[in-house]
């Protein structure tokens, strides 16, 4: 933010954390993998970065909680359980890799009617993974690549497989991340949270209740019956979820929802003059949207989308 004019009443701080985490989790650094379908990040077991880098990211997460900033980064719930010192296992794979979870549960329930598990699955106690273009075979136990998977040892196999994916393969990276996080947020206070609550604390609520926000919204220079306000909420409720998040980020500095939902947030729409070619602006520190009294719904839509698509940075007049 060097060279930018700004008074930090919370908005600058929020954007700083958002931009910082976006940069740290950039795939080009290879520290985390990203599931585009589930929008989840996971530790890259084959990262070339040293552990100090992961520790610094853990510190950033802890500082975000300390500063009451909700982050745009999401992990599977197994990460939050591990941060709380709770055990993880097969069920925790479901939220991260459902296909793998289904495959392992199918193995556990497989009935040997026409063929044996050895003939059907043809596996040993090892995991094959692609590491930068090369296939690497990793034993799940000593000489595991020589031990065939059978009906008698399948429970051990599944337990070791889940342990490898959730713990052993990322132990170095997670331990460093956890060390940095605990340096800021560790102690007895963390124990009052469950994994779901810790996730809400870091990532906010996943529910975008804009009707609740409309109900609690306050107005300065407008009323709820003003034409431009009626047009605004009609546009908002018709937006796809991705655009609603973009609007939320434009107005508040973050596209994440507070723990208690949008209805708990103080949101103000203020009149910013008569109909004009000015774009909507916002005071993200205070969740204030400044809206000129546009004459038509079409003009409001055009100006609002233009403003949302060019909303990074701060300035003073």
Short mmCIF file of the C-alpha atoms (twelve columns), coordinates in Angstrom:
data_MODEL
# 
_entry.id   MODEL 
# 
loop_
_atom_site.group_PDB 
_atom_site.id 
_atom_site.type_symbol 
_atom_site.label_atom_id 
_atom_site.label_alt_id 
_atom_site.label_comp_id 
_atom_site.label_asym_id 
_atom_site.label_seq_id 
_atom_site.Cartn_x 
_atom_site.Cartn_y 
_atom_site.Cartn_z 
_atom_site.pdbx_PDB_model_num 
ATOM 1   C CA . UNK A 1   0.000   0.000   0.000   1 
ATOM 2   C CA . UNK A 2   2.980   2.301   -0.337  1 
ATOM 3   C CA . UNK A 3   2.008   5.485   -2.148  1 
ATOM 4   C CA . UNK A 4   -1.732  5.022   -1.556  1 
ATOM 5   C CA . UNK A 5   -3.748  7.453   0.524   1 
ATOM 6   C CA . UNK A 6   -5.832  5.810   3.173   1 
ATOM 7   C CA . UNK A 7   -6.982  5.971   6.779   1 
ATOM 8   C CA . UNK A 8   -7.189  2.517   8.280   1 
ATOM 9   C CA . UNK A 9   -10.415 2.058   10.194  1 
ATOM 10  C CA . UNK A 10  -10.442 -1.627  9.271   1 
ATOM 11  C CA . UNK A 11  -10.832 -1.643  5.484   1 
ATOM 12  C CA . UNK A 12  -7.142  -1.271  4.646   1 
ATOM 13  C CA . UNK A 13  -6.299  -4.022  7.128   1 
ATOM 14  C CA . UNK A 14  -8.865  -6.370  5.586   1 
ATOM 15  C CA . UNK A 15  -7.589  -5.811  2.064   1 
ATOM 16  C CA . UNK A 16  -3.980  -6.234  3.212   1 
ATOM 17  C CA . UNK A 17  -4.721  -9.700  4.593   1 
ATOM 18  C CA . UNK A 18  -6.801  -10.655 1.540   1 
ATOM 19  C CA . UNK A 19  -4.074  -9.660  -0.924  1 
ATOM 20  C CA . UNK A 20  -1.338  -11.229 1.204   1 
ATOM 21  C CA . UNK A 21  -3.041  -14.626 1.478   1 
ATOM 22  C CA . UNK A 22  -3.969  -14.588 -2.215  1 
ATOM 23  C CA . UNK A 23  -0.288  -14.133 -3.052  1 
ATOM 24  C CA . UNK A 24  0.927   -16.758 -0.577  1 
ATOM 25  C CA . UNK A 25  -1.482  -19.380 -1.913  1 
ATOM 26  C CA . UNK A 26  -0.666  -18.681 -5.572  1 
ATOM 27  C CA . UNK A 27  -0.164  -22.075 -7.312  1 
ATOM 28  C CA . UNK A 28  3.102   -20.840 -8.865  1 
ATOM 29  C CA . UNK A 29  4.801   -21.208 -5.470  1 
ATOM 30  C CA . UNK A 30  3.777   -24.856 -5.185  1 
ATOM 31  C CA . UNK A 31  3.152   -24.732 -1.435  1 
ATOM 32  C CA . UNK A 32  -0.501  -25.766 -1.647  1 
ATOM 33  C CA . UNK A 33  -2.690  -27.733 -4.016  1 
ATOM 34  C CA . UNK A 34  -6.157  -26.507 -4.977  1 
ATOM 35  C CA . UNK A 35  -9.348  -28.443 -5.639  1 
ATOM 36  C CA . UNK A 36  -11.286 -26.279 -8.125  1 
ATOM 37  C CA . UNK A 37  -14.503 -28.270 -7.697  1 
ATOM 38  C CA . UNK A 38  -14.607 -27.960 -3.897  1 
ATOM 39  C CA . UNK A 39  -12.686 -24.642 -3.699  1 
ATOM 40  C CA . UNK A 40  -10.385 -26.146 -1.074  1 
ATOM 41  C CA . UNK A 41  -6.641  -25.846 -0.505  1 
ATOM 42  C CA . UNK A 42  -4.369  -28.573 0.854   1 
ATOM 43  C CA . UNK A 43  -0.698  -28.774 1.772   1 
ATOM 44  C CA . UNK A 44  1.518   -29.850 -1.114  1 
ATOM 45  C CA . UNK A 45  3.533   -32.843 0.194   1 
ATOM 46  C CA . UNK A 46  6.123   -32.262 -2.536  1 
ATOM 47  C CA . UNK A 47  6.691   -28.548 -1.988  1 
ATOM 48  C CA . UNK A 48  10.255  -27.270 -2.423  1 
ATOM 49  C CA . UNK A 49  9.690   -24.421 0.043   1 
ATOM 50  C CA . UNK A 50  11.374  -24.725 3.425   1 
ATOM 51  C CA . UNK A 51  9.347   -25.168 6.596   1 
ATOM 52  C CA . UNK A 52  9.939   -21.571 7.666   1 
ATOM 53  C CA . UNK A 53  7.658   -20.412 4.846   1 
ATOM 54  C CA . UNK A 54  4.818   -22.601 6.112   1 
ATOM 55  C CA . UNK A 55  5.401   -21.331 9.638   1 
ATOM 56  C CA . UNK A 56  5.050   -17.738 8.416   1 
ATOM 57  C CA . UNK A 57  1.729   -18.593 6.742   1 
ATOM 58  C CA . UNK A 58  0.535   -20.079 10.029  1 
ATOM 59  C CA . UNK A 59  1.467   -16.799 11.720  1 
ATOM 60  C CA . UNK A 60  -0.540  -14.872 9.088   1 
ATOM 61  C CA . UNK A 61  -3.604  -17.028 9.821   1 
ATOM 62  C CA . UNK A 62  -3.198  -16.422 13.539  1 
ATOM 63  C CA . UNK A 63  -2.814  -12.674 13.022  1 
ATOM 64  C CA . UNK A 64  -5.956  -12.628 10.875  1 
ATOM 65  C CA . UNK A 65  -7.950  -14.124 13.774  1 
ATOM 66  C CA . UNK A 66  -6.301  -11.724 16.227  1 
ATOM 67  C CA . UNK A 67  -7.309  -8.777  14.007  1 
ATOM 68  C CA . UNK A 68  -10.847 -10.131 13.378  1 
ATOM 69  C CA . UNK A 69  -10.230 -10.478 9.634   1 
ATOM 70  C CA . UNK A 70  -12.044 -13.243 7.766   1 
ATOM 71  C CA . UNK A 71  -9.930  -14.898 5.053   1 
ATOM 72  C CA . UNK A 72  -10.893 -16.146 1.597   1 
ATOM 73  C CA . UNK A 73  -8.809  -19.320 1.950   1 
ATOM 74  C CA . UNK A 74  -10.621 -22.563 2.758   1 
ATOM 75  C CA . UNK A 75  -9.172  -25.863 3.973   1 
ATOM 76  C CA . UNK A 76  -10.903 -29.232 4.486   1 
ATOM 77  C CA . UNK A 77  -12.192 -29.558 8.032   1 
ATOM 78  C CA . UNK A 78  -9.394  -32.018 8.801   1 
ATOM 79  C CA . UNK A 79  -6.981  -29.058 9.000   1 
ATOM 80  C CA . UNK A 80  -9.041  -27.366 11.713  1 
ATOM 81  C CA . UNK A 81  -9.250  -30.628 13.658  1 
ATOM 82  C CA . UNK A 82  -5.474  -30.986 13.463  1 
ATOM 83  C CA . UNK A 83  -4.992  -27.384 14.641  1 
ATOM 84  C CA . UNK A 84  -7.066  -28.292 17.706  1 
ATOM 85  C CA . UNK A 85  -5.038  -31.449 18.342  1 
ATOM 86  C CA . UNK A 86  -7.925  -33.753 17.403  1 
ATOM 87  C CA . UNK A 87  -7.367  -37.094 15.624  1 
ATOM 88  C CA . UNK A 88  -8.236  -37.444 11.926  1 
ATOM 89  C CA . UNK A 89  -9.135  -40.526 9.918   1 
ATOM 90  C CA . UNK A 90  -11.094 -42.004 7.042   1 
ATOM 91  C CA . UNK A 91  -14.235 -39.893 7.549   1 
ATOM 92  C CA . UNK A 92  -12.161 -36.725 7.162   1 
ATOM 93  C CA . UNK A 93  -11.268 -37.695 3.584   1 
ATOM 94  C CA . UNK A 94  -14.913 -37.270 2.574   1 
ATOM 95  C CA . UNK A 95  -14.827 -33.465 2.543   1 
ATOM 96  C CA . UNK A 96  -11.526 -33.391 0.656   1 
ATOM 97  C CA . UNK A 97  -11.651 -36.284 -1.852  1 
ATOM 98  C CA . UNK A 98  -15.092 -37.877 -1.962  1 
ATOM 99  C CA . UNK A 99  -14.211 -40.279 -4.781  1 
ATOM 100 C CA . UNK A 100 -11.287 -41.679 -2.806  1 
ATOM 101 C CA . UNK A 101 -13.473 -41.884 0.299   1 
ATOM 102 C CA . UNK A 102 -16.089 -43.877 -1.634  1 
ATOM 103 C CA . UNK A 103 -13.410 -46.175 -3.016  1 
ATOM 104 C CA . UNK A 104 -12.004 -46.959 0.417   1 
ATOM 105 C CA . UNK A 105 -15.431 -47.514 1.973   1 
ATOM 106 C CA . UNK A 106 -16.303 -49.821 -0.944  1 
ATOM 107 C CA . UNK A 107 -13.149 -51.801 -0.198  1 
ATOM 108 C CA . UNK A 108 -14.171 -52.168 3.468   1 
ATOM 109 C CA . UNK A 109 -17.651 -53.437 2.587   1 
ATOM 110 C CA . UNK A 110 -16.635 -55.622 -0.384  1 
ATOM 111 C CA . UNK A 111 -18.049 -59.137 -0.276  1 
ATOM 112 C CA . UNK A 112 -15.897 -61.873 -1.784  1 
ATOM 113 C CA . UNK A 113 -18.627 -63.694 -3.708  1 
ATOM 114 C CA . UNK A 114 -17.181 -64.210 -7.192  1 
ATOM 115 C CA . UNK A 115 -13.593 -63.029 -6.729  1 
ATOM 116 C CA . UNK A 116 -11.207 -62.225 -3.897  1 
ATOM 117 C CA . UNK A 117 -10.023 -58.773 -2.883  1 
ATOM 118 C CA . UNK A 118 -6.541  -59.649 -4.175  1 
ATOM 119 C CA . UNK A 119 -7.917  -60.384 -7.648  1 
ATOM 120 C CA . UNK A 120 -10.358 -57.461 -7.697  1 
ATOM 121 C CA . UNK A 121 -8.224  -54.630 -6.331  1 
ATOM 122 C CA . UNK A 122 -4.708  -55.910 -7.117  1 
ATOM 123 C CA . UNK A 123 -3.071  -53.649 -4.535  1 
ATOM 124 C CA . UNK A 124 -0.220  -53.790 -2.065  1 
ATOM 125 C CA . UNK A 125 0.427   -51.724 1.068   1 
ATOM 126 C CA . UNK A 126 1.790   -48.826 -0.969  1 
ATOM 127 C CA . UNK A 127 0.628   -45.589 -2.608  1 
ATOM 128 C CA . UNK A 128 1.524   -44.468 -6.111  1 
ATOM 129 C CA . UNK A 129 1.750   -40.712 -6.587  1 
ATOM 130 C CA . UNK A 130 2.804   -38.428 -9.402  1 
ATOM 131 C CA . UNK A 131 5.623   -36.143 -8.280  1 
ATOM 132 C CA . UNK A 132 6.488   -33.504 -10.889 1 
ATOM 133 C CA . UNK A 133 5.807   -35.845 -13.793 1 
ATOM 134 C CA . UNK A 134 7.310   -39.003 -12.291 1 
ATOM 135 C CA . UNK A 135 5.365   -41.843 -10.637 1 
ATOM 136 C CA . UNK A 136 6.688   -42.630 -7.160  1 
ATOM 137 C CA . UNK A 137 5.698   -45.712 -5.159  1 
ATOM 138 C CA . UNK A 138 5.536   -45.070 -1.388  1 
ATOM 139 C CA . UNK A 139 5.186   -47.994 1.083   1 
ATOM 140 C CA . UNK A 140 2.559   -47.525 3.804   1 
ATOM 141 C CA . UNK A 141 4.595   -49.723 6.152   1 
ATOM 142 C CA . UNK A 142 8.011   -51.397 6.014   1 
ATOM 143 C CA . UNK A 143 8.184   -53.560 2.860   1 
ATOM 144 C CA . UNK A 144 4.593   -52.578 2.169   1 
ATOM 145 C CA . UNK A 145 5.065   -52.929 -1.572  1 
ATOM 146 C CA . UNK A 146 5.598   -56.655 -0.963  1 
ATOM 147 C CA . UNK A 147 2.453   -57.137 1.149   1 
ATOM 148 C CA . UNK A 148 -0.727  -57.924 -0.818  1 
ATOM 149 C CA . UNK A 149 -4.066  -56.345 0.140   1 
ATOM 150 C CA . UNK A 150 -6.466  -59.020 1.404   1 
ATOM 151 C CA . UNK A 151 -9.764  -59.320 3.195   1 
ATOM 152 C CA . UNK A 152 -7.963  -59.899 6.485   1 
ATOM 153 C CA . UNK A 153 -5.747  -56.804 6.323   1 
ATOM 154 C CA . UNK A 154 -7.973  -54.337 4.460   1 
ATOM 155 C CA . UNK A 155 -8.922  -52.382 7.608   1 
ATOM 156 C CA . UNK A 156 -5.249  -51.841 8.389   1 
ATOM 157 C CA . UNK A 157 -4.660  -50.789 4.778   1 
ATOM 158 C CA . UNK A 158 -7.440  -48.184 4.843   1 
ATOM 159 C CA . UNK A 159 -6.274  -46.839 8.209   1 
ATOM 160 C CA . UNK A 160 -2.678  -46.507 6.971   1 
ATOM 161 C CA . UNK A 161 -3.791  -44.991 3.650   1 
ATOM 162 C CA . UNK A 162 -5.849  -42.286 5.398   1 
ATOM 163 C CA . UNK A 163 -3.043  -41.666 7.896   1 
ATOM 164 C CA . UNK A 164 -0.528  -41.235 5.091   1 
ATOM 165 C CA . UNK A 165 -2.674  -38.725 3.193   1 
ATOM 166 C CA . UNK A 166 -3.848  -36.702 6.202   1 
ATOM 167 C CA . UNK A 167 -0.753  -36.862 8.386   1 
ATOM 168 C CA . UNK A 168 2.467   -38.542 7.252   1 
ATOM 169 C CA . UNK A 169 2.747   -37.045 3.750   1 
ATOM 170 C CA . UNK A 170 2.303   -33.451 4.987   1 
ATOM 171 C CA . UNK A 171 3.775   -33.773 8.478   1 
ATOM 172 C CA . UNK A 172 6.695   -31.410 7.858   1 
ATOM 173 C CA . UNK A 173 4.552   -28.745 6.173   1 
ATOM 174 C CA . UNK A 174 1.653   -28.909 8.631   1 
ATOM 175 C CA . UNK A 175 3.836   -28.977 11.745  1 
ATOM 176 C CA . UNK A 176 5.534   -25.770 10.613  1 
ATOM 177 C CA . UNK A 177 2.180   -24.135 9.771   1 
ATOM 178 C CA . UNK A 178 0.742   -25.231 13.103  1 
ATOM 179 C CA . UNK A 179 3.790   -23.897 14.977  1 
ATOM 180 C CA . UNK A 180 3.279   -20.420 13.518  1 
ATOM 181 C CA . UNK A 181 -0.470  -20.513 14.140  1 
ATOM 182 C CA . UNK A 182 -0.058  -21.625 17.763  1 
ATOM 183 C CA . UNK A 183 2.536   -18.887 18.385  1 
ATOM 184 C CA . UNK A 184 -0.261  -16.348 17.859  1 
ATOM 185 C CA . UNK A 185 -3.459  -18.169 18.831  1 
ATOM 186 C CA . UNK A 186 -2.294  -21.081 20.964  1 
ATOM 187 C CA . UNK A 187 -3.259  -21.682 24.560  1 
ATOM 188 C CA . UNK A 188 -6.333  -22.652 26.488  1 
ATOM 189 C CA . UNK A 189 -8.569  -20.132 24.690  1 
ATOM 190 C CA . UNK A 190 -8.319  -22.146 21.460  1 
ATOM 191 C CA . UNK A 191 -9.713  -25.232 23.204  1 
ATOM 192 C CA . UNK A 192 -13.156 -23.652 23.591  1 
ATOM 193 C CA . UNK A 193 -13.694 -23.993 19.823  1 
ATOM 194 C CA . UNK A 194 -14.717 -27.041 17.860  1 
ATOM 195 C CA . UNK A 195 -13.396 -27.543 14.298  1 
ATOM 196 C CA . UNK A 196 -16.593 -26.123 12.761  1 
ATOM 197 C CA . UNK A 197 -16.372 -23.026 14.971  1 
ATOM 198 C CA . UNK A 198 -12.683 -22.520 14.192  1 
ATOM 199 C CA . UNK A 199 -13.470 -22.727 10.474  1 
ATOM 200 C CA . UNK A 200 -16.195 -20.088 10.893  1 
ATOM 201 C CA . UNK A 201 -13.770 -17.907 12.821  1 
ATOM 202 C CA . UNK A 202 -11.207 -18.057 9.991   1 
ATOM 203 C CA . UNK A 203 -13.429 -18.284 6.900   1 
ATOM 204 C CA . UNK A 204 -16.786 -16.877 7.998   1 
ATOM 205 C CA . UNK A 205 -20.241 -18.267 7.279   1 
ATOM 206 C CA . UNK A 206 -20.896 -19.897 3.868   1 
ATOM 207 C CA . UNK A 207 -24.495 -18.588 3.754   1 
ATOM 208 C CA . UNK A 208 -25.125 -15.452 1.662   1 
ATOM 209 C CA . UNK A 209 -28.404 -14.209 3.128   1 
ATOM 210 C CA . UNK A 210 -28.848 -10.935 1.238   1 
ATOM 211 C CA . UNK A 211 -32.546 -10.819 2.121   1 
ATOM 212 C CA . UNK A 212 -31.539 -10.745 5.754   1 
ATOM 213 C CA . UNK A 213 -29.072 -7.958  4.946   1 
ATOM 214 C CA . UNK A 214 -31.798 -6.003  3.127   1 
ATOM 215 C CA . UNK A 215 -34.088 -6.330  6.130   1 
ATOM 216 C CA . UNK A 216 -31.460 -4.892  8.494   1 
ATOM 217 C CA . UNK A 217 -29.986 -2.314  6.091   1 
ATOM 218 C CA . UNK A 218 -29.958 1.346   7.136   1 
ATOM 219 C CA . UNK A 219 -30.268 4.340   4.823   1 
ATOM 220 C CA . UNK A 220 -28.832 7.843   4.798   1 
ATOM 221 C CA . UNK A 221 -30.665 10.169  2.391   1 
ATOM 222 C CA . UNK A 222 -32.814 7.315   1.095   1 
ATOM 223 C CA . UNK A 223 -35.630 5.155   2.409   1 
ATOM 224 C CA . UNK A 224 -36.360 1.525   1.643   1 
ATOM 225 C CA . UNK A 225 -39.035 2.744   -0.785  1 
ATOM 226 C CA . UNK A 226 -36.744 5.027   -2.812  1 
ATOM 227 C CA . UNK A 227 -36.714 3.890   -6.489  1 
ATOM 228 C CA . UNK A 228 -32.931 3.484   -6.631  1 
ATOM 229 C CA . UNK A 229 -33.021 1.346   -3.469  1 
ATOM 230 C CA . UNK A 230 -35.795 -0.821  -4.899  1 
ATOM 231 C CA . UNK A 231 -33.725 -1.232  -8.084  1 
ATOM 232 C CA . UNK A 232 -30.582 -2.004  -6.100  1 
ATOM 233 C CA . UNK A 233 -32.069 -4.876  -4.101  1 
ATOM 234 C CA . UNK A 234 -33.814 -6.293  -7.182  1 
ATOM 235 C CA . UNK A 235 -30.436 -6.418  -8.915  1 
ATOM 236 C CA . UNK A 236 -28.727 -7.954  -5.882  1 
ATOM 237 C CA . UNK A 237 -31.248 -10.771 -5.473  1 
ATOM 238 C CA . UNK A 238 -30.987 -11.618 -9.187  1 
ATOM 239 C CA . UNK A 239 -27.178 -11.834 -9.134  1 
ATOM 240 C CA . UNK A 240 -25.382 -15.194 -9.303  1 
ATOM 241 C CA . UNK A 241 -23.602 -16.099 -6.079  1 
ATOM 242 C CA . UNK A 242 -20.169 -15.236 -7.511  1 
ATOM 243 C CA . UNK A 243 -21.329 -11.695 -8.339  1 
ATOM 244 C CA . UNK A 244 -22.984 -11.317 -4.932  1 
ATOM 245 C CA . UNK A 245 -19.612 -12.134 -3.352  1 
ATOM 246 C CA . UNK A 246 -18.001 -9.528  -5.594  1 
ATOM 247 C CA . UNK A 247 -20.526 -6.941  -4.420  1 
ATOM 248 C CA . UNK A 248 -19.934 -7.889  -0.791  1 
ATOM 249 C CA . UNK A 249 -16.215 -7.428  -1.272  1 
ATOM 250 C CA . UNK A 250 -16.776 -4.028  -2.919  1 
ATOM 251 C CA . UNK A 251 -18.898 -2.817  -0.003  1 
ATOM 252 C CA . UNK A 252 -17.043 -4.367  2.947   1 
ATOM 253 C CA . UNK A 253 -13.519 -5.174  1.742   1 
ATOM 254 C CA . UNK A 254 -14.135 -8.935  2.004   1 
ATOM 255 C CA . UNK A 255 -16.393 -11.439 0.268   1 
ATOM 256 C CA . UNK A 256 -16.619 -13.492 3.455   1 
ATOM 257 C CA . UNK A 257 -19.730 -13.496 5.628   1 
ATOM 258 C CA . UNK A 258 -19.503 -12.711 9.382   1 
ATOM 259 C CA . UNK A 259 -19.955 -15.669 11.716  1 
ATOM 260 C CA . UNK A 260 -23.505 -14.625 12.641  1 
ATOM 261 C CA . UNK A 261 -24.508 -13.973 9.018   1 
ATOM 262 C CA . UNK A 262 -25.062 -10.890 6.875   1 
ATOM 263 C CA . UNK A 263 -28.050 -9.800  8.932   1 
ATOM 264 C CA . UNK A 264 -25.732 -9.202  11.903  1 
ATOM 265 C CA . UNK A 265 -23.650 -6.696  9.949   1 
ATOM 266 C CA . UNK A 266 -24.254 -2.949  10.117  1 
ATOM 267 C CA . UNK A 267 -24.702 -2.003  6.439   1 
ATOM 268 C CA . UNK A 268 -25.575 1.507   5.285   1 
ATOM 269 C CA . UNK A 269 -26.527 2.791   1.832   1 
ATOM 270 C CA . UNK A 270 -26.023 6.556   1.644   1 
ATOM 271 C CA . UNK A 271 -27.184 9.014   -1.023  1 
ATOM 272 C CA . UNK A 272 -24.251 10.443  -2.947  1 
ATOM 273 C CA . UNK A 273 -25.892 13.251  -4.902  1 
ATOM 274 C CA . UNK A 274 -28.412 13.386  -7.711  1 
ATOM 275 C CA . UNK A 275 -28.366 11.328  -10.882 1 
ATOM 276 C CA . UNK A 276 -24.879 11.614  -12.434 1 
ATOM 277 C CA . UNK A 277 -22.124 9.659   -14.165 1 
ATOM 278 C CA . UNK A 278 -20.288 9.092   -10.876 1 
ATOM 279 C CA . UNK A 279 -19.633 5.489   -9.967  1 
ATOM 280 C CA . UNK A 280 -20.797 3.976   -6.680  1 
ATOM 281 C CA . UNK A 281 -18.097 4.096   -3.998  1 
ATOM 282 C CA . UNK A 282 -17.749 2.575   -0.562  1 
ATOM 283 C CA . UNK A 283 -16.233 3.067   2.860   1 
ATOM 284 C CA . UNK A 284 -15.162 -0.522  3.466   1 
ATOM 285 C CA . UNK A 285 -14.039 0.306   7.003   1 
ATOM 286 C CA . UNK A 286 -17.658 1.070   7.941   1 
ATOM 287 C CA . UNK A 287 -19.610 -1.070  5.414   1 
ATOM 288 C CA . UNK A 288 -21.063 2.059   3.778   1 
ATOM 289 C CA . UNK A 289 -22.155 2.076   0.133   1 
ATOM 290 C CA . UNK A 290 -22.352 5.551   -1.440  1 
ATOM 291 C CA . UNK A 291 -24.909 5.497   -4.233  1 
ATOM 292 C CA . UNK A 292 -25.886 8.378   -6.544  1 
ATOM 293 C CA . UNK A 293 -29.617 8.646   -7.193  1 
ATOM 294 C CA . UNK A 294 -29.494 6.995   -10.628 1 
ATOM 295 C CA . UNK A 295 -32.559 7.629   -12.784 1 
ATOM 296 C CA . UNK A 296 -32.934 4.093   -14.173 1 
ATOM 297 C CA . UNK A 297 -32.299 0.518   -13.098 1 
ATOM 298 C CA . UNK A 298 -30.180 -0.047  -16.218 1 
ATOM 299 C CA . UNK A 299 -27.874 2.851   -15.378 1 
ATOM 300 C CA . UNK A 300 -27.516 1.639   -11.792 1 
ATOM 301 C CA . UNK A 301 -26.589 -1.839  -13.020 1 
ATOM 302 C CA . UNK A 302 -24.017 -0.536  -15.505 1 
ATOM 303 C CA . UNK A 303 -22.339 1.782   -12.978 1 
ATOM 304 C CA . UNK A 304 -22.404 -0.774  -10.171 1 
ATOM 305 C CA . UNK A 305 -20.790 -3.528  -12.247 1 
ATOM 306 C CA . UNK A 306 -18.142 -1.110  -13.524 1 
ATOM 307 C CA . UNK A 307 -17.304 -0.083  -9.968  1 
ATOM 308 C CA . UNK A 308 -17.174 -3.680  -8.691  1 
ATOM 309 C CA . UNK A 309 -14.767 -4.700  -11.442 1 
ATOM 310 C CA . UNK A 310 -12.327 -1.926  -10.538 1 
ATOM 311 C CA . UNK A 311 -12.333 -1.928  -6.760  1 
ATOM 312 C CA . UNK A 312 -8.782  -2.736  -5.598  1 
ATOM 313 C CA . UNK A 313 -6.995  0.039   -3.678  1 
ATOM 314 C CA . UNK A 314 -7.785  3.061   -1.558  1 
ATOM 315 C CA . UNK A 315 -7.990  6.799   -2.082  1 
ATOM 316 C CA . UNK A 316 -8.985  10.041  -0.361  1 
ATOM 317 C CA . UNK A 317 -10.602 13.158  -1.729  1 
# 
